[in-house]
Amino acid sequence: MNKYVLIFIVLGIKMQSQNIHKVGPHKSLSLKECVDFAIQNNENIKTGKLEIDYNKQFKKAATEIPKTNVLFAQGQFNSLYKYDNSVTVMQQIPFPAVFTAHNALAKSYIKGSEFKLAATRADLIFQIKSTYYSLQYFYAIEHLLEKEDSIYQSFADAGKLKYESGGGSLLEKTTAETKVLEIKNQLLENEEDINANQIQLQTLLNSDFE
């Protein structure tokens, strides 16, 4: 399978370097490029196209007149000659109603396989869009949480210093430190959501992350 490292940039937000894969050469893919890549590499879509081609060949075969059969025999038949020649030509021509029925059946197979492929394609596009926008959302949340973590970490450091110098209360110090821990837990949970959606997108694109 093809290997790509995907970088998803939330519109209007400049992602920090730690939010981007650091291993291997990077390749940024837009939503349209993700969709096009997935359609090209998805095994179900490939199978659907092959099914349509097969049914088209079936339609062609179903409406063809059977080949003419020619039988040749040499030898003595019901005569005095030892080297008689016998040529028998046979041609089967089905009734027109048979051709019509076969043609209608073949068309229904083709139409059914086309509908199936369209449904598979639409479902794939929906899943890619949903996963792609989910990643954008979680990256945006990560960006905001990191800013919030930086602010509350400053509060916690200031509160600790103030408390140790005797100018602040234990409650003030503990509250700021608790908030920092809470934000770090939210960052961990958000990171799990990012990883889950990356794996989902990897599967949809039929591609490995490096």
Short mmCIF file of N, CA, C and O in Angstrom, two decimals, residues 40-111:
data_model
loop_
_atom_site.label_atom_id
_atom_site.label_comp_id
_atom_site.label_asym_id
_atom_site.label_seq_id
_atom_site.Cartn_x
_atom_site.Cartn_y
_atom_site.Cartn_z
N GLN A 40 -9.60 6.14 -6.00
CA GLN A 40 -8.66 5.45 -6.87
C GLN A 40 -8.15 4.15 -6.24
O GLN A 40 -7.87 3.18 -6.96
N ASN A 41 -8.04 4.11 -4.91
CA ASN A 41 -7.39 2.97 -4.24
C ASN A 41 -8.34 2.06 -3.48
O ASN A 41 -7.91 1.00 -3.01
N ASN A 42 -9.59 2.45 -3.33
CA ASN A 42 -10.52 1.64 -2.55
C ASN A 42 -10.84 0.32 -3.26
O ASN A 42 -11.21 0.31 -4.44
N GLU A 43 -10.68 -0.78 -2.54
CA GLU A 43 -10.87 -2.10 -3.13
C GLU A 43 -12.32 -2.37 -3.52
O GLU A 43 -12.59 -3.03 -4.52
N ASN A 44 -13.26 -1.87 -2.74
CA ASN A 44 -14.68 -2.08 -3.06
C ASN A 44 -15.07 -1.38 -4.36
O ASN A 44 -15.86 -1.90 -5.14
N ILE A 45 -14.50 -0.20 -4.58
CA ILE A 45 -14.79 0.52 -5.82
C ILE A 45 -14.15 -0.19 -7.01
O ILE A 45 -14.75 -0.30 -8.09
N LYS A 46 -12.93 -0.69 -6.82
CA LYS A 46 -12.29 -1.45 -7.89
C LYS A 46 -13.12 -2.68 -8.25
O LYS A 46 -13.32 -2.99 -9.43
N THR A 47 -13.61 -3.36 -7.23
CA THR A 47 -14.44 -4.54 -7.47
C THR A 47 -15.74 -4.17 -8.18
O THR A 47 -16.20 -4.89 -9.07
N GLY A 48 -16.33 -3.03 -7.78
CA GLY A 48 -17.57 -2.57 -8.42
C GLY A 48 -17.38 -2.28 -9.89
O GLY A 48 -18.24 -2.61 -10.73
N LYS A 49 -16.25 -1.69 -10.26
CA LYS A 49 -15.96 -1.39 -11.66
C LYS A 49 -15.76 -2.68 -12.46
O LYS A 49 -16.23 -2.79 -13.60
N LEU A 50 -15.09 -3.65 -11.86
CA LEU A 50 -14.90 -4.93 -12.53
C LEU A 50 -16.24 -5.65 -12.73
O LEU A 50 -16.45 -6.31 -13.76
N GLU A 51 -17.12 -5.50 -11.77
CA GLU A 51 -18.44 -6.12 -11.88
C GLU A 51 -19.24 -5.52 -13.04
O GLU A 51 -19.92 -6.23 -13.77
N ILE A 52 -19.13 -4.20 -13.20
CA ILE A 52 -19.81 -3.54 -14.32
C ILE A 52 -19.25 -4.03 -15.65
O ILE A 52 -20.00 -4.35 -16.58
N ASP A 53 -17.93 -4.11 -15.75
CA ASP A 53 -17.30 -4.60 -16.98
C ASP A 53 -17.72 -6.03 -17.29
O ASP A 53 -17.97 -6.38 -18.45
N TYR A 54 -17.78 -6.85 -16.24
CA TYR A 54 -18.20 -8.24 -16.44
C TYR A 54 -19.63 -8.32 -16.97
O TYR A 54 -19.92 -9.09 -17.90
N ASN A 55 -20.51 -7.53 -16.38
CA ASN A 55 -21.91 -7.56 -16.82
C ASN A 55 -22.08 -7.02 -18.23
O ASN A 55 -22.97 -7.45 -18.98
N LYS A 56 -21.22 -6.08 -18.63
CA LYS A 56 -21.26 -5.59 -20.01
C LYS A 56 -20.83 -6.68 -20.99
O LYS A 56 -21.40 -6.81 -22.08
N GLN A 57 -19.83 -7.45 -20.60
CA GLN A 57 -19.41 -8.57 -21.43
C GLN A 57 -20.50 -9.64 -21.49
O GLN A 57 -20.72 -10.27 -22.53
N PHE A 58 -21.19 -9.83 -20.38
CA PHE A 58 -22.29 -10.78 -20.34
C PHE A 58 -23.41 -10.35 -21.29
O PHE A 58 -24.00 -11.17 -22.00
N LYS A 59 -23.69 -9.05 -21.32
CA LYS A 59 -24.72 -8.52 -22.22
C LYS A 59 -24.33 -8.76 -23.67
O LYS A 59 -25.15 -9.15 -24.51
N LYS A 60 -23.05 -8.55 -23.99
CA LYS A 60 -22.58 -8.75 -25.36
C LYS A 60 -22.72 -10.21 -25.77
O LYS A 60 -23.16 -10.53 -26.89
N ALA A 61 -22.35 -11.11 -24.84
CA ALA A 61 -22.43 -12.55 -25.14
C ALA A 61 -23.88 -13.02 -25.23
O ALA A 61 -24.20 -13.92 -26.01
N ALA A 62 -24.75 -12.41 -24.44
CA ALA A 62 -26.15 -12.86 -24.39
C ALA A 62 -26.91 -12.54 -25.67
O ALA A 62 -27.94 -13.15 -25.95
N THR A 63 -26.43 -11.57 -26.44
CA THR A 63 -27.14 -11.15 -27.66
C THR A 63 -26.43 -11.58 -28.94
O THR A 63 -26.83 -11.19 -30.03
N GLU A 64 -25.37 -12.37 -28.80
CA GLU A 64 -24.67 -12.85 -29.98
C GLU A 64 -25.33 -14.12 -30.53
O GLU A 64 -25.79 -14.97 -29.77
N ILE A 65 -25.35 -14.25 -31.86
CA ILE A 65 -25.86 -15.46 -32.50
C ILE A 65 -24.81 -16.55 -32.33
O ILE A 65 -23.62 -16.31 -32.55
N PRO A 66 -25.21 -17.76 -31.92
CA PRO A 66 -24.24 -18.84 -31.75
C PRO A 66 -23.44 -19.08 -33.02
O PRO A 66 -23.93 -18.86 -34.13
N LYS A 67 -22.20 -19.53 -32.86
CA LYS A 67 -21.34 -19.78 -34.00
C LYS A 67 -21.85 -20.95 -34.83
O LYS A 67 -22.48 -21.87 -34.32
N THR A 68 -21.56 -20.88 -36.13
CA THR A 68 -21.94 -21.96 -37.04
C THR A 68 -21.03 -23.16 -36.81
O THR A 68 -19.81 -23.02 -36.71
N ASN A 69 -21.64 -24.35 -36.74
CA ASN A 69 -20.88 -25.59 -36.56
C ASN A 69 -20.78 -26.31 -37.90
O ASN A 69 -21.79 -26.53 -38.59
N VAL A 70 -19.59 -26.69 -38.28
CA VAL A 70 -19.35 -27.42 -39.53
C VAL A 70 -18.69 -28.76 -39.19
O VAL A 70 -17.65 -28.80 -38.55
N LEU A 71 -19.34 -29.84 -39.63
CA LEU A 71 -18.83 -31.19 -39.40
C LEU A 71 -18.42 -31.80 -40.74
O LEU A 71 -19.18 -31.79 -41.71
N PHE A 72 -17.19 -32.32 -40.77
CA PHE A 72 -16.68 -32.94 -41.99
C PHE A 72 -16.33 -34.39 -41.70
O PHE A 72 -15.69 -34.70 -40.69
N ALA A 73 -16.78 -35.27 -42.60
CA ALA A 73 -16.49 -36.71 -42.45
C ALA A 73 -16.05 -37.26 -43.80
O ALA A 73 -16.55 -36.85 -44.85
N GLN A 74 -15.13 -38.24 -43.77
CA GLN A 74 -14.62 -38.85 -44.99
C GLN A 74 -14.57 -40.36 -44.80
O GLN A 74 -14.15 -40.85 -43.77
N GLY A 75 -14.98 -41.10 -45.82
CA GLY A 75 -14.98 -42.55 -45.73
C GLY A 75 -16.08 -43.15 -46.60
O GLY A 75 -16.72 -42.45 -47.40
N GLN A 76 -16.32 -44.43 -46.40
CA GLN A 76 -17.34 -45.11 -47.18
C GLN A 76 -18.66 -45.05 -46.44
O GLN A 76 -18.77 -45.48 -45.31
N PHE A 77 -19.64 -44.47 -47.11
CA PHE A 77 -20.98 -44.37 -46.53
C PHE A 77 -21.89 -45.35 -47.25
O PHE A 77 -21.44 -46.38 -47.73
N ASN A 78 -23.09 -45.04 -47.39
CA ASN A 78 -24.05 -45.96 -48.04
C ASN A 78 -23.91 -45.88 -49.57
O ASN A 78 -24.80 -45.45 -50.28
N SER A 79 -22.69 -46.24 -50.04
CA SER A 79 -22.45 -46.22 -51.50
C SER A 79 -21.28 -47.14 -51.79
O SER A 79 -20.67 -47.72 -50.89
N LEU A 80 -20.94 -47.26 -53.07
CA LEU A 80 -19.83 -48.12 -53.48
C LEU A 80 -18.49 -47.42 -53.36
O LEU A 80 -17.45 -48.04 -53.43
N TYR A 81 -18.50 -46.10 -53.21
CA TYR A 81 -17.27 -45.33 -53.14
C TYR A 81 -16.66 -45.41 -51.73
O TYR A 81 -17.36 -45.30 -50.73
N LYS A 82 -15.34 -45.64 -51.70
CA LYS A 82 -14.66 -45.77 -50.41
C LYS A 82 -14.31 -44.42 -49.79
O LYS A 82 -14.00 -44.33 -48.62
N TYR A 83 -14.24 -43.41 -50.63
CA TYR A 83 -13.78 -42.11 -50.12
C TYR A 83 -14.84 -41.03 -50.35
O TYR A 83 -14.61 -40.04 -51.03
N ASP A 84 -15.98 -41.28 -49.80
CA ASP A 84 -17.03 -40.25 -49.86
C ASP A 84 -16.69 -39.11 -48.88
O ASP A 84 -16.04 -39.32 -47.85
N ASN A 85 -17.12 -37.93 -49.21
CA ASN A 85 -16.98 -36.77 -48.32
C ASN A 85 -18.36 -36.32 -47.85
O ASN A 85 -19.31 -36.28 -48.65
N SER A 86 -18.43 -35.99 -46.55
CA SER A 86 -19.71 -35.51 -46.00
C SER A 86 -19.45 -34.22 -45.22
O SER A 86 -18.59 -34.17 -44.35
N VAL A 87 -20.17 -33.19 -45.57
CA VAL A 87 -20.08 -31.90 -44.90
C VAL A 87 -21.44 -31.54 -44.34
O VAL A 87 -22.43 -31.48 -45.08
N THR A 88 -21.49 -31.31 -43.02
CA THR A 88 -22.75 -30.94 -42.37
C THR A 88 -22.60 -29.56 -41.73
O THR A 88 -21.66 -29.32 -40.96
N VAL A 89 -23.46 -28.65 -42.08
CA VAL A 89 -23.44 -27.28 -41.55
C VAL A 89 -24.67 -27.08 -40.66
O VAL A 89 -25.80 -27.30 -41.10
N MET A 90 -24.41 -26.66 -39.41
CA MET A 90 -25.52 -26.45 -38.47
C MET A 90 -25.45 -25.03 -37.91
O MET A 90 -24.38 -24.56 -37.52
N GLN A 91 -26.55 -24.37 -37.89
CA GLN A 91 -26.62 -23.01 -37.35
C GLN A 91 -27.87 -22.89 -36.48
O GLN A 91 -28.99 -23.08 -36.95
N GLN A 92 -27.66 -22.62 -35.20
CA GLN A 92 -28.78 -22.44 -34.29
C GLN A 92 -29.10 -20.96 -34.16
O GLN A 92 -28.22 -20.14 -33.85
N ILE A 93 -30.34 -20.62 -34.41
CA ILE A 93 -30.79 -19.23 -34.29
C ILE A 93 -31.95 -19.20 -33.29
O ILE A 93 -33.05 -19.68 -33.60
N PRO A 94 -31.70 -18.67 -32.09
CA PRO A 94 -32.78 -18.62 -31.09
C PRO A 94 -33.93 -17.72 -31.55
O PRO A 94 -33.77 -16.87 -32.44
N PHE A 95 -35.08 -17.91 -30.94
CA PHE A 95 -36.21 -17.05 -31.24
C PHE A 95 -35.90 -15.61 -30.81
O PHE A 95 -35.18 -15.37 -29.84
N PRO A 96 -36.41 -14.63 -31.51
CA PRO A 96 -36.18 -13.22 -31.15
C PRO A 96 -36.55 -12.91 -29.70
O PRO A 96 -35.91 -12.08 -29.06
N ALA A 97 -37.57 -13.60 -29.19
CA ALA A 97 -37.99 -13.35 -27.81
C ALA A 97 -36.89 -13.72 -26.82
O ALA A 97 -36.74 -13.11 -25.76
N VAL A 98 -36.08 -14.73 -27.18
CA VAL A 98 -34.98 -15.15 -26.31
C VAL A 98 -33.92 -14.05 -26.25
O VAL A 98 -33.41 -13.71 -25.18
N PHE A 99 -33.59 -13.49 -27.43
CA PHE A 99 -32.64 -12.37 -27.46
C PHE A 99 -33.13 -11.20 -26.62
O PHE A 99 -32.38 -10.57 -25.88
N THR A 100 -34.41 -10.90 -26.75
CA THR A 100 -34.99 -9.77 -26.02
C THR A 100 -34.91 -9.98 -24.51
O THR A 100 -34.54 -9.07 -23.75
N ALA A 101 -35.23 -11.21 -24.08
CA ALA A 101 -35.19 -11.52 -22.65
C ALA A 101 -33.76 -11.46 -22.11
O ALA A 101 -33.51 -10.91 -21.04
N HIS A 102 -32.81 -12.02 -22.87
CA HIS A 102 -31.42 -12.01 -22.44
C HIS A 102 -30.88 -10.58 -22.37
O HIS A 102 -30.13 -10.22 -21.46
N ASN A 103 -31.25 -9.78 -23.35
CA ASN A 103 -30.80 -8.39 -23.39
C ASN A 103 -31.33 -7.60 -22.21
O ASN A 103 -30.61 -6.81 -21.58
N ALA A 104 -32.61 -7.80 -21.90
CA ALA A 104 -33.23 -7.10 -20.77
C ALA A 104 -32.59 -7.52 -19.45
O ALA A 104 -32.34 -6.69 -18.56
N LEU A 105 -32.30 -8.82 -19.32
CA LEU A 105 -31.67 -9.32 -18.09
C LEU A 105 -30.27 -8.74 -17.94
O LEU A 105 -29.87 -8.32 -16.84
N ALA A 106 -29.51 -8.72 -19.05
CA ALA A 106 -28.15 -8.19 -19.00
C ALA A 106 -28.15 -6.71 -18.65
O ALA A 106 -27.31 -6.24 -17.87
N LYS A 107 -29.09 -5.95 -19.19
CA LYS A 107 -29.19 -4.52 -18.87
C LYS A 107 -29.50 -4.31 -17.39
O LYS A 107 -28.97 -3.37 -16.77
N SER A 108 -30.36 -5.16 -16.85
CA SER A 108 -30.70 -5.03 -15.43
C SER A 108 -29.49 -5.32 -14.55
O SER A 108 -29.29 -4.67 -13.52
N TYR A 109 -28.66 -6.29 -14.96
CA TYR A 109 -27.43 -6.57 -14.22
C TYR A 109 -26.48 -5.37 -14.25
O TYR A 109 -25.88 -5.00 -13.23
N ILE A 110 -26.34 -4.77 -15.42
CA ILE A 110 -25.45 -3.62 -15.57
C ILE A 110 -25.95 -2.46 -14.71
O ILE A 110 -25.18 -1.82 -13.98
N LYS A 111 -27.25 -2.18 -14.80
CA LYS A 111 -27.82 -1.07 -14.04
C LYS A 111 -27.68 -1.31 -12.54
O LYS A 111 -27.36 -0.38 -11.77
#
